[in-house]
Each structure stands twice: as structure tokens, then as C-alpha cells.
Coordinates of C-alpha atoms in Angstrom, one line a residue:
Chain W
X1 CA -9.4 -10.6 -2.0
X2 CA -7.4 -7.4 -0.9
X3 CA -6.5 -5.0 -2.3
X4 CA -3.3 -5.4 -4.6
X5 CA 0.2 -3.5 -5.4
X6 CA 1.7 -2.9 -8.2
X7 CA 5.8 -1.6 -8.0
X8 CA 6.7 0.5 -10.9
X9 CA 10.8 0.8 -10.9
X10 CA 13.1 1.8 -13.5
X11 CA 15.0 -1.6 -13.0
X12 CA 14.0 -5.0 -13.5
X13 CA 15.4 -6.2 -10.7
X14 CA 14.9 -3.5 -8.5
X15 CA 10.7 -4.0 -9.0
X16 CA 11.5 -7.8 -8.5
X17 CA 13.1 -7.2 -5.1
X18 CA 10.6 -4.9 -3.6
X19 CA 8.1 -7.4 -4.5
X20 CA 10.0 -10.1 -2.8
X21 CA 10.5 -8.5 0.1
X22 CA 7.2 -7.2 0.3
X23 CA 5.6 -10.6 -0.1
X24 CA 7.5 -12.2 2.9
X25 CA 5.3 -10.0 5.0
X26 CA 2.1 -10.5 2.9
X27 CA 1.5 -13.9 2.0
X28 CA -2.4 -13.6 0.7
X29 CA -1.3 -9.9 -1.2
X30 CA -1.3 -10.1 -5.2
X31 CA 2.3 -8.0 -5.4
X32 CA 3.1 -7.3 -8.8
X33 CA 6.5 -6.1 -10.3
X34 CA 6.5 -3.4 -13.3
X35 CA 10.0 -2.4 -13.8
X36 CA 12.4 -1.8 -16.5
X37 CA 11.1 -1.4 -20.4
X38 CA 9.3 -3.7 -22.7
X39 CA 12.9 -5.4 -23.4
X40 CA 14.2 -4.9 -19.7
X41 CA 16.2 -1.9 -20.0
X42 CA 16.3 0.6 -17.5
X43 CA 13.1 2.7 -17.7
X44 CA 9.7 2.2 -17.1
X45 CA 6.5 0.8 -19.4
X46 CA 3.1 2.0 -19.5
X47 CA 2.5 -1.5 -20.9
X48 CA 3.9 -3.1 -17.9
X49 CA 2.3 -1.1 -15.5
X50 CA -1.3 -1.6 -17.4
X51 CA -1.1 -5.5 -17.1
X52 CA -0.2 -5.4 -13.4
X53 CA -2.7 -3.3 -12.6
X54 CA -5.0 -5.7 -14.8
X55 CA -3.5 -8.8 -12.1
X56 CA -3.6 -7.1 -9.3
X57 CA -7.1 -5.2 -9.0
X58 CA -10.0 -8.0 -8.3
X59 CA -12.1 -5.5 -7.6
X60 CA -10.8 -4.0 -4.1
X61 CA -8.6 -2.0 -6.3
X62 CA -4.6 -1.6 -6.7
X63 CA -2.4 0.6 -5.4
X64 CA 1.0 1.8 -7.8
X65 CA 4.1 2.7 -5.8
X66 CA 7.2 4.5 -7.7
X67 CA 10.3 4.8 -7.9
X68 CA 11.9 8.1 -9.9
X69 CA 10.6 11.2 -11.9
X70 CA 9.8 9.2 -14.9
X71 CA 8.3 6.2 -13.4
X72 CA 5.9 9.0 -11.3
X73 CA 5.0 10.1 -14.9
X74 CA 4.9 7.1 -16.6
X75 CA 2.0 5.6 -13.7
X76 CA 0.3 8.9 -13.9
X77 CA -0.5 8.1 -17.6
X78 CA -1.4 4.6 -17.1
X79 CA -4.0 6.1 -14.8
X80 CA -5.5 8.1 -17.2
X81 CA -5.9 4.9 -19.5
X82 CA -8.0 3.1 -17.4
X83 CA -11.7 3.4 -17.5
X84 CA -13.8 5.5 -15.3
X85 CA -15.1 3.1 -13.3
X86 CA -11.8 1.5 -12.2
X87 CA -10.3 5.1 -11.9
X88 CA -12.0 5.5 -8.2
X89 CA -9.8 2.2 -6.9
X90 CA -6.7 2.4 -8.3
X91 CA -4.4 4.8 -6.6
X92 CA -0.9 6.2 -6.5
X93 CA 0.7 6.6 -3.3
X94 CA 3.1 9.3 -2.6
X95 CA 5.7 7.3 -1.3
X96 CA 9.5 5.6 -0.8
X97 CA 9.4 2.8 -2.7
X98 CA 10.6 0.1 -0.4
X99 CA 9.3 1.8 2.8
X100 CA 5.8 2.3 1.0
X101 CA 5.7 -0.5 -0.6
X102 CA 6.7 -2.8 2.9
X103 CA 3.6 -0.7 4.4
X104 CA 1.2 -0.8 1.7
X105 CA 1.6 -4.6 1.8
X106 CA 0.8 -5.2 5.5
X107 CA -1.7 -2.8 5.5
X108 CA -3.5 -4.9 2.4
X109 CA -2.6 -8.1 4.1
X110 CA -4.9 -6.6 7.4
X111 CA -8.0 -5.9 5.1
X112 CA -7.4 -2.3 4.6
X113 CA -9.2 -0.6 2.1
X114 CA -7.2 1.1 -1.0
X115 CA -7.3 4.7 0.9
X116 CA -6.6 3.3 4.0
X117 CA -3.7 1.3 2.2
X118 CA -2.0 4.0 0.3
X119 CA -2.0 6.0 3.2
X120 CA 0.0 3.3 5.0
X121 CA 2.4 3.5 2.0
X122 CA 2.4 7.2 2.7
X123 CA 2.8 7.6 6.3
X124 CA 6.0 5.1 5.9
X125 CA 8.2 8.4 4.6
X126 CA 7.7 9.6 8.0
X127 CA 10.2 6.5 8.8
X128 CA 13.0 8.7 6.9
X129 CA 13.2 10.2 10.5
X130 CA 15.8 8.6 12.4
X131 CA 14.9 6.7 15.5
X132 CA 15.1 9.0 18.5
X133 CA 14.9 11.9 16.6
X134 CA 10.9 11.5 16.1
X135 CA 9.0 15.0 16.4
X136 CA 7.2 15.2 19.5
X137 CA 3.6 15.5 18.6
X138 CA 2.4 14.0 21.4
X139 CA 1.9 9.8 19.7
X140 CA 4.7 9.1 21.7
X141 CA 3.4 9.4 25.3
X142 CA 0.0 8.0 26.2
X143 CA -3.3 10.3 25.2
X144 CA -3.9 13.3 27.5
X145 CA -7.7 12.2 28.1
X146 CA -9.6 9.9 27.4
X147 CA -8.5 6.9 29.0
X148 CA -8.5 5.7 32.5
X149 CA -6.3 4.0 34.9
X150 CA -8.2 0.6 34.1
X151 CA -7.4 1.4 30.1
X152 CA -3.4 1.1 30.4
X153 CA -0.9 -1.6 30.1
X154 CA 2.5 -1.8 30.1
X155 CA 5.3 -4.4 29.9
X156 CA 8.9 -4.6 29.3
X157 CA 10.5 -7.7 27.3
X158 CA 14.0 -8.7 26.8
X159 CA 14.5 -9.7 22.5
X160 CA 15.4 -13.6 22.8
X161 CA 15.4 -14.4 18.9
X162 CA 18.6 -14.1 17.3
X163 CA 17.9 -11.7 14.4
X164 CA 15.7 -8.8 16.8
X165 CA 13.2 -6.6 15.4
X166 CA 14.0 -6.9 12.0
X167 CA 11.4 -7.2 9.0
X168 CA 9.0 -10.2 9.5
X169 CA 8.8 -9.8 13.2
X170 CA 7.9 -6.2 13.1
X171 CA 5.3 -6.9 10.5
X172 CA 3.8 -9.6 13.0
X173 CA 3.8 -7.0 15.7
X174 CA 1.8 -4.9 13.6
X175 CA -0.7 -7.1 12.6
X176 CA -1.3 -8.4 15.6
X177 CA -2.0 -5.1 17.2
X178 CA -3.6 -4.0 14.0
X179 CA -7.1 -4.4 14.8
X180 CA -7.0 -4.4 18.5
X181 CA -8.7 -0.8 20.2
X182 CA -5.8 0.5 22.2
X183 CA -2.8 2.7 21.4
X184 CA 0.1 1.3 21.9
X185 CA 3.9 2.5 21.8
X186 CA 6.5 0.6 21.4
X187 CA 10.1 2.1 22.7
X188 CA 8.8 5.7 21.6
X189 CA 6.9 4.7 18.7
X190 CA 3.4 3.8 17.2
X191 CA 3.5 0.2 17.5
X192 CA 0.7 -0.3 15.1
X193 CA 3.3 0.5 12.4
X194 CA 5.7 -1.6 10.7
X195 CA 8.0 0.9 9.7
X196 CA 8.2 2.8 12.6
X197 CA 8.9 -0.9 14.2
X198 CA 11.7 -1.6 11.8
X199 CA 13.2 1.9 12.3
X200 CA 13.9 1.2 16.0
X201 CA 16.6 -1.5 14.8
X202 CA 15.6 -3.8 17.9
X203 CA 18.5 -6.4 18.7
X204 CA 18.6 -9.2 20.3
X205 CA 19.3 -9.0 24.0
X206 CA 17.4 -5.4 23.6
X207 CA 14.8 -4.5 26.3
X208 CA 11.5 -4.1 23.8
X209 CA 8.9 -1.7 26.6
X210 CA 5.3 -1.3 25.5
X211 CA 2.6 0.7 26.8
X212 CA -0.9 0.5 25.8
X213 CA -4.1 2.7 26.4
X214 CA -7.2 1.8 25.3
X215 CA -10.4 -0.7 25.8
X216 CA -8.1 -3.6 24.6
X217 CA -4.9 -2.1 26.4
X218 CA -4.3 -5.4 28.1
X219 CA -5.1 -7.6 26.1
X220 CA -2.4 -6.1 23.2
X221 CA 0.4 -6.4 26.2
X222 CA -0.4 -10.0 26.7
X223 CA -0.3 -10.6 23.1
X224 CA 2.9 -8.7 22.8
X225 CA 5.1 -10.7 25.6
X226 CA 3.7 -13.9 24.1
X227 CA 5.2 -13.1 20.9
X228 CA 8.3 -12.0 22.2
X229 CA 8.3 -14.9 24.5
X230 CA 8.3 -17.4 21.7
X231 CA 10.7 -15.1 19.5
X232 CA 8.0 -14.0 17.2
X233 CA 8.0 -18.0 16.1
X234 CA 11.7 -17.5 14.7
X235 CA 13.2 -20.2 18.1
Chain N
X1 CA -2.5 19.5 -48.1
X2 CA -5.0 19.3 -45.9
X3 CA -4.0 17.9 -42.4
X4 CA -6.0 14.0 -42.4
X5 CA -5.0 10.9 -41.3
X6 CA -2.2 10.3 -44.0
X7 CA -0.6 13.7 -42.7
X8 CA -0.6 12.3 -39.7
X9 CA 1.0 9.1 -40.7
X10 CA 3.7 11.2 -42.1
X11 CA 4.5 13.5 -39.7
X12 CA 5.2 10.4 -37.3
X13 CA 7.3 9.0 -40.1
X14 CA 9.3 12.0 -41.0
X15 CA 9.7 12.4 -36.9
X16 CA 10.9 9.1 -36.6
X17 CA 13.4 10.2 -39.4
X18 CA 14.4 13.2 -38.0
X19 CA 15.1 11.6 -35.0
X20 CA 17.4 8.9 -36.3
X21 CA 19.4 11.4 -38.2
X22 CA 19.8 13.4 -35.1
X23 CA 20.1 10.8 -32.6
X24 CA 24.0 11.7 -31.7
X25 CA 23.5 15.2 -31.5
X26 CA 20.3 14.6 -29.3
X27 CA 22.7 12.4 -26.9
X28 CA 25.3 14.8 -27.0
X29 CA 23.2 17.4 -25.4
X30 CA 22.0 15.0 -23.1
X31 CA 25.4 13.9 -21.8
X32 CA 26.3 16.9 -20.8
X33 CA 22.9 17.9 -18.6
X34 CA 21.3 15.2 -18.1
X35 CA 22.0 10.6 -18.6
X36 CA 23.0 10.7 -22.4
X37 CA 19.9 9.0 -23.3
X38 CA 17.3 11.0 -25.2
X39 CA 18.5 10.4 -28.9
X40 CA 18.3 6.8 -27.9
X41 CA 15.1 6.9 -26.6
X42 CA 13.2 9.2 -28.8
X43 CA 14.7 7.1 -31.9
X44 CA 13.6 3.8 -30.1
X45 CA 10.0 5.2 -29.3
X46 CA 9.6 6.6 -32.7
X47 CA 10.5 3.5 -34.9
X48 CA 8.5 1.5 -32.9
X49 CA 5.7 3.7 -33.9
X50 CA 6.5 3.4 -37.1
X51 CA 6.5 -0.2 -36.9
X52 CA 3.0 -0.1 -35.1
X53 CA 1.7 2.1 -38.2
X54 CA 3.2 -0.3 -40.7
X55 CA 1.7 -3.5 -38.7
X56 CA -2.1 -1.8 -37.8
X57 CA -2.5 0.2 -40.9
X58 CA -2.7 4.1 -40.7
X59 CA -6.1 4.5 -38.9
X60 CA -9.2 6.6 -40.2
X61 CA -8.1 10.0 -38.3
X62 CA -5.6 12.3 -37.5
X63 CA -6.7 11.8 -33.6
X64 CA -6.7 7.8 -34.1
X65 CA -3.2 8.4 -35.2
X66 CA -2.2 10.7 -32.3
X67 CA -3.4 7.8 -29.6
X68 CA -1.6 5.0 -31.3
X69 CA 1.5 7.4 -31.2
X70 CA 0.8 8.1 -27.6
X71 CA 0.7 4.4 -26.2
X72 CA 3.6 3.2 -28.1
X73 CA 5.5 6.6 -26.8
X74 CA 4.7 5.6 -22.8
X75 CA 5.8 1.8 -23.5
X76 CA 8.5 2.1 -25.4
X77 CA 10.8 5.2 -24.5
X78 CA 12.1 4.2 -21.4
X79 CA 12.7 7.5 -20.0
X80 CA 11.0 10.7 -18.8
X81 CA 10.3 11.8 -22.4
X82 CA 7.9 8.8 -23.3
X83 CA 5.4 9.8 -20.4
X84 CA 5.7 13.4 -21.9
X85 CA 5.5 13.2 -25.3
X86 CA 3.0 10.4 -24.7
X87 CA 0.8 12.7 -22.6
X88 CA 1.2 15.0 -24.9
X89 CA -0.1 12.7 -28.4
X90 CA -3.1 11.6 -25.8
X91 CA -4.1 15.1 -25.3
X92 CA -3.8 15.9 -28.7
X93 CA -6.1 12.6 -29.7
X94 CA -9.0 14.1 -27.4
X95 CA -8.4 17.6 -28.9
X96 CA -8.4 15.8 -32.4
X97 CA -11.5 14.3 -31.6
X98 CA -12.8 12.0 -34.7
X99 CA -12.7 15.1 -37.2
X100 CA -10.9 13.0 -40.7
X101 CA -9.2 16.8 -41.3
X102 CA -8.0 19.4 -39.1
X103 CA -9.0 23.1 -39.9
X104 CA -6.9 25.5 -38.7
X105 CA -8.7 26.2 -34.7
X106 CA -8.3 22.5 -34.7
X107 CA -5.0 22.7 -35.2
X108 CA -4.5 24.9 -32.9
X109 CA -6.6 23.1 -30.4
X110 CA -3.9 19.8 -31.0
X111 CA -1.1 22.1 -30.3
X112 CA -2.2 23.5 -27.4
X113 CA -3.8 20.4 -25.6
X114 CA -0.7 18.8 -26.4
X115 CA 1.7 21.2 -24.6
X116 CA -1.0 21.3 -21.5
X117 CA -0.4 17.7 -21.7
X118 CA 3.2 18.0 -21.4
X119 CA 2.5 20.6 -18.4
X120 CA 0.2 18.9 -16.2
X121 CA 2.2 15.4 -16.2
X122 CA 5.9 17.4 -15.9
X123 CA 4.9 20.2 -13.5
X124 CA 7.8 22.8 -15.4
X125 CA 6.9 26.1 -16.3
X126 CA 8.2 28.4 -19.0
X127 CA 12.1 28.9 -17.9
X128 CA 12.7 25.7 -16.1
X129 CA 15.0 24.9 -19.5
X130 CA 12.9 22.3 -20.6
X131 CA 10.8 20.9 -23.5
X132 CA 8.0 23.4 -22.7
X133 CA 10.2 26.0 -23.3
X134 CA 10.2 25.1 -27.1
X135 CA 6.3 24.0 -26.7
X136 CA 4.8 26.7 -25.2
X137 CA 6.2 29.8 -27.9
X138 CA 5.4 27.5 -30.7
X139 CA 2.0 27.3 -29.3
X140 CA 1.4 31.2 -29.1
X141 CA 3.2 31.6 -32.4
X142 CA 0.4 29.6 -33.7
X143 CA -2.7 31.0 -31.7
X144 CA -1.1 34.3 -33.6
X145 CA -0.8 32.9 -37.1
X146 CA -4.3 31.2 -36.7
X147 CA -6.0 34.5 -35.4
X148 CA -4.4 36.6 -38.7
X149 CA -6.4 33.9 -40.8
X150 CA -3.2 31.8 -41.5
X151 CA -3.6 28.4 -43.1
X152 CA -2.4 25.0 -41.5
X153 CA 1.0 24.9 -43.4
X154 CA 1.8 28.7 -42.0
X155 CA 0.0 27.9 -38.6
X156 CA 2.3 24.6 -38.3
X157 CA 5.6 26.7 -39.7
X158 CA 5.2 29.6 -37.3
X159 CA 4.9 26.9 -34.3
X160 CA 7.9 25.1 -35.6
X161 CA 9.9 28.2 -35.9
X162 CA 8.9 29.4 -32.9
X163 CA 10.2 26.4 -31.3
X164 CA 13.5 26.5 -32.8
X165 CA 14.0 29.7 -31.3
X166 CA 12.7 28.6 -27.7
X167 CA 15.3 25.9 -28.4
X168 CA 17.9 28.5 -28.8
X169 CA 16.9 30.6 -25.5
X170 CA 17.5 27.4 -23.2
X171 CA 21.3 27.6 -24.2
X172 CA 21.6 30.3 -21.0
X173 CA 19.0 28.9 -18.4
X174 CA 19.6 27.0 -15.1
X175 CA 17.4 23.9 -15.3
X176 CA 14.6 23.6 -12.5
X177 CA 13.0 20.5 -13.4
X178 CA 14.5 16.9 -14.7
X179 CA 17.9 15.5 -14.1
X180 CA 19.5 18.3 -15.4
X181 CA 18.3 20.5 -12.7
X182 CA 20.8 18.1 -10.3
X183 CA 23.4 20.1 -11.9
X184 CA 22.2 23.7 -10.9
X185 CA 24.1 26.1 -12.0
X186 CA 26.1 24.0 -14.2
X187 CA 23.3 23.1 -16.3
X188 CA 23.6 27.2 -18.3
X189 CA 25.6 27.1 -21.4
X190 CA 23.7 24.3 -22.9
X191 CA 20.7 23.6 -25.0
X192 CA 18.1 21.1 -23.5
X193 CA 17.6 18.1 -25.0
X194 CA 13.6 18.1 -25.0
X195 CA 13.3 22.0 -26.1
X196 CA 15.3 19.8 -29.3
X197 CA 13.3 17.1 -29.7
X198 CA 10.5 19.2 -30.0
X199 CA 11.7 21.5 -32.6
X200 CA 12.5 18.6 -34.9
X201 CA 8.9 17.4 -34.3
X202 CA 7.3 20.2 -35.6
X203 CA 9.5 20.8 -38.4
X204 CA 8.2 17.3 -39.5
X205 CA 4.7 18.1 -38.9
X206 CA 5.3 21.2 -41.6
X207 CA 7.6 18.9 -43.7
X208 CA 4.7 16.8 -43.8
X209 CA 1.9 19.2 -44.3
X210 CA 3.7 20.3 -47.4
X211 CA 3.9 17.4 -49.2
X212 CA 0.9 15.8 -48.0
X213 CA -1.0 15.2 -51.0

């Protein structure tokens, strides 16, 4: 099993949504909504958030994401309920909500550990940054040393699937570089990450350009134009 | 009078009281700093303890009492101040320990774990015109009584009172925590709805103690 979610919203509907969308990109992920009170009013329940913790952990542990102040609060407490030996896997990630939670799935879906999955969920605020306005910090270029002419890849792909980078195609770009040893950036940005993916608001008829460094540099550029080839399975 | 179980039980019931009774004037303050909501919530949260102590029985201690109070709190208020007050009944529980009556440093212990509580899981300090503005003197106003060799009633009266007068210097601060603090500036000229809340708690817990049998 991986490891599970759990959102925790002030709404109902809200927790519901998040969960749904979350799911389309997670299919083995146990995603569980906590929001609204005990009788569904706007607010958040410690009872809620206990039982979905309770579905959600088999053991690899859960990760809460939140929505406002209270629901922060609210979460924190249900932490401090549970008993010491559960306290080491269940986590709260610091987080947007639907960006975090979007992450946190695909990141639990690739048999990421509960660290490694609530830092996905964490690293997704960095998507709050508008495309083409990234920081240079160096990710987006290939690595100064380290690898070789041999070790690179590149490619450039014209989008032929009628809805573009959006969501579910982003997420299959991610996994499918997820566990391959190369860096790779897609358009500017790390394409290992979903929401970095989704930021770049790829449409159809859009030129998608990859490079890849790394052991399995050409080996992720082959995979890519496959994918985009076929339309990421959407044509 | 001394402060067991049954005190407990009827400091939660005379809270749950003084909340109805002042549910309006709790929203009122609320309205205009904040989502209009506390009076609802605190009244909600309260009765449903009441309902939990009427269904369950009043348990054996004072700190059995404060955890029943504090899960009911964080499932049933809705809003920030069920996480809070919650926190706070929980901390209060572990300070309680499984003593049947508090003595006075007990007391004191309750009080203070209880605004630490309300601290840790809110991040505001003294002057961010909330609750812990009415917590935190009715917390020294009791370390003080306690230290003179006061008794729970006096210990429990000074906090209260203490409280009531924190309550009363919100009215000119600029919130920094909550949703009041949204309205910056704006936010001065009003009293804060959890610096109220928490006065009327205490004043229950001293209603209580003196008729506690």
C-alpha cells in the first residue's frame, strides 16, 4: 500500500473536490475527504479528520493537507491524539491545498515514502510562481559538472492532443520520468514535477522541448516523444 | 467546595449556560472583527458537551472531565475556537493528571497548561487582541493569589477577574492574529470575541466552585 492523504477543508464540498481531482491522477492512492463539521457546516472536525486518518494509514503512514487557520489547528490536535507509535508516519504538509494535495498524490502513487511525499506537497507552493518568472537557481539549465556529452538528450515535440498539458497528462509525464536517473527540463522547468508541468499551461499546437542529463538521459527523451506522440493516450 | 469531578461537571454546565445567554452579544463582537460566528459556535460546542456529560456520566476526575470537554470542543465548534479551547481542556487534562481534587498548585498548574495550550496551537502573543489576552493575566493573577496562600475559590476569582479586565484592554488593540487581523487597523475600538469567551468561562468555573457542594 502507499502512503495515504487525508484533505482537511472547511467545506464539504471543497474536501470532496480536491479528492476527486486528486484521485484522477492516483488511481491506487487511498484519498480521503475531511471537510466541513460533524453536520456539514462550514468548519472543520477533529472527528473527521481522526477517522480518515484511521482509512487512510495502512501502515506507510498518511499525510493531512489544509485548508485555512482553523483547519491548520484543528489537524494539529488530531495529531496530538494519535498514539506514539503512529505519530512518526503521519504528517502535516505545509502546503496549498489543491497544489499540495495534486503533488502529494503522485508522489504516493510513485511509492514515495511519507517525507518524501509531504515534501512533494510542499515543494508544489513553489508553483505559486508564474511560469517564466521562475527564480534562476540554476534547475533550469543543465548541471555545471557532472555529466558528459554522452549523458544529454534533447528533443522538441509539437502538443497533438486536443486538451495540451493539462492535469492527467502532466502527471503521466511525471511519473514516467519519476524514477528514471537523469534531470530533465521541460520548457524551463523540472520535468519530474507535476506542478511545475501544469504551470507551463502547454496547448495544443505548443512546441513541448526537453532536455535531459543524466545515465538515463536518453532513455527519458525517447519516452517523452512516445508519449507526446500518442497524445499522452488522450487520441 | 473543593474542586472534584462534580466541579468540573458544573463548571462545563454553567459555561454552556453562560454561553447561551450570551450567544448574541458574542456574535455581535464577532460581526464586527471577525465572520459573526463565535456565539454560535461556542454555544454549539458547549451543549454538545453537555449532552456528552449527560449521555457518558460525569467521569471519576476533574482531568477525565477536561478530556471529554476537549474532544467534543475540536469536533463540534466548527471554527478556530474549538481547536483552541480544545487544546486548551487537553492540556489542562494532562496537567489534571488523575488527582479526584485539585489543591490549589494544581489549580494553577490547569490554568496555566491550559493557556500554553491555547499558545502553542494559535502562535499569538500577549497584544495580538486575542483570547490569550484575557488568558494569560488571568493566569498570573492566579500564580499571585496562589503564592499569598489563596484558596481555590480566590485563586479561580482572581483569574476570572483578571480576565475580565484583559477583556476590557483588547477594546484599543489592532489584531495580529485571526480573521480579525485582515482588518488591520480597523480592527481597534472593539473587544475581541475570544478575550470574551474566556472571561465567561472562568466566571463559571468560580460560579461553580462556590456552590460546589
Amino acid at each position: 500500500m502507499s502512503v495515504g492523504l487525508v484533505v482537511v477543508s472547511h467545506s464539504r464540498k471543497l474536501a470532496e473536490g480536491v479528492c476527486e481531482l486528486a484521485a484522477q491522477m492516483a488511481a491506487d492512492v487511498r484519498i480521503v475527504p475531511a471537510g466541513g463539521t460533524d453536520d456539514d457546516g462550514i468548519g472543520t472536525s477533529l472527528e473527521k479528520i481522526m477517522t480518515g486518518i484511521s482509512a487512510t494509514d495502512s501502515g506507510e503512514g498518511t499525510v493531512l493537507l489544509t485548508d485555512l487557520g482553523s483547519a491548520v489547528m484543528t489537524a494539529e490536535s488530531a495529531l496530538e491524539f494519535l498514539e506514539p507509535e503512529q505519530q512518526h508516519r503521519v504528517l502535516m504538509a505545509d502546503a496549498p491545498l489543491v497544489e499540495g494535495t495534486v503533488a502529494a498524490a503522485v508522489a504516493a502513487q510513485t511509492g514515495k515514502n511519507v517525507a518524501e511525499v509531504t515534501a512533494a506537497a510542499e515543494s508544489a507552493g513553489a508553483s505559486y510562481t508564474p511560469a517564466g518568472t521562475q527564480p534562476d537557481d540554476g534547475s533550469a539549465g543543465p548541471p555545471a559538472s557532472g555529466a558528459s556529452a554522452e549523458d544529454s538528450a534533447s528533443g522538441a515535440w509539437t502538443l497533438v492532443n486536443p486538451m495540451g498539458l493539462h492535469a492527467r497528462p502532466a502527471s503521466v509525464v511525471a511519473q514516467l520520468l519519476a524514477d528514471l536517473d537523469a534531470e530533465i527540463t521541460i520548457n524551463g522547468v523540472d520535468g519530474k514535477s507535476v506542478m511545475m508541468l501544469m504551470t507551463l499551461g502547454l496547448r495544443p499546437g505548443e512546441t513541448l522541448s526537453a532536455t535531459a542529463t543524466g545515465p538515463d538521459a536518453a532513455r527519458a527523451v525517447e519516452l517523452l516523444a512516445e508519449q507526446v506522440r500518442n497524445g499522452f493516450g488522450e487520441i | 467546595m473543593e474542586l472534584d469531578a462534580a466541579w468540573a461537571d458544573k463548571w462545563m454546565r454553567l459555561s454552556a449556560t453562560a454561553l447561551n445567554e450570551n450567544r448574541q452579544r458574542l456574535t455581535t463582537l464577532d460581526r464586527e472583527i471577525g465572520d459573526a460566528d463565535h456565539g454560535e459556535n461556542m454555544e454549539r460546542g458547549f451543549s454538545a458537551v453537555v449532552e456528552k456529560l449527560d449521555a457518558d456520566g460525569v467521569p471519576e476526575t476533574p482531568g477525565a472531565v477536561f478530556k471529554t470537554v476537549a474532544m467534543t470542543l475540536m469536533s463540534k465548534v466548527g471554527g478556530a475556537a474549538g481547536p483552541l479551547y480544545g487544546t486548551a481542556f487537553l492540556r489542562a487534562s494532562t496537567a489534571a493528571g488523575s488527582a479526584s481534587v485539585l489543591d490549589p498548585a494544581g489549580l494553577v498548574a490547569v490554568l496555566t497548561a491550559a493557556r500554553d495550550g491555547i499558545v502553542a496551537r494559535g502562535k499569538a502573543e500577549p497584544g495580538d487582541k486575542t483570547m490569550i489576552d484575557a488568558w494569560t493575566p488571568a493566569v498570573d493573577a492566579a500564580v499571585t493569589a496562589e503564592a499569598a496562600g489563596s484558596g481555590p475559590v480566590e485563586i479561580l476569582t482572581a483569574a476570572a477577574n483578571a480576565a475580565e479586565a484583559g477583556l476590557a484592554g483588547t477594546e484599543p488593540l489592532v489584531a495580529r492574529k485571526g480573521r480579525a487581523s485582515y482588518l488591520g487597523e480597523r480592527s481597534a475600538g472593539h473587544l475581541d470575541p475570544g478575550a470574551a469567551s474566556t472571561a465567561l468561562i472562568l466566571h463559571a468555573a468560580v460560579s461553580a466552585a462556590e456552590t460546589a457542594a
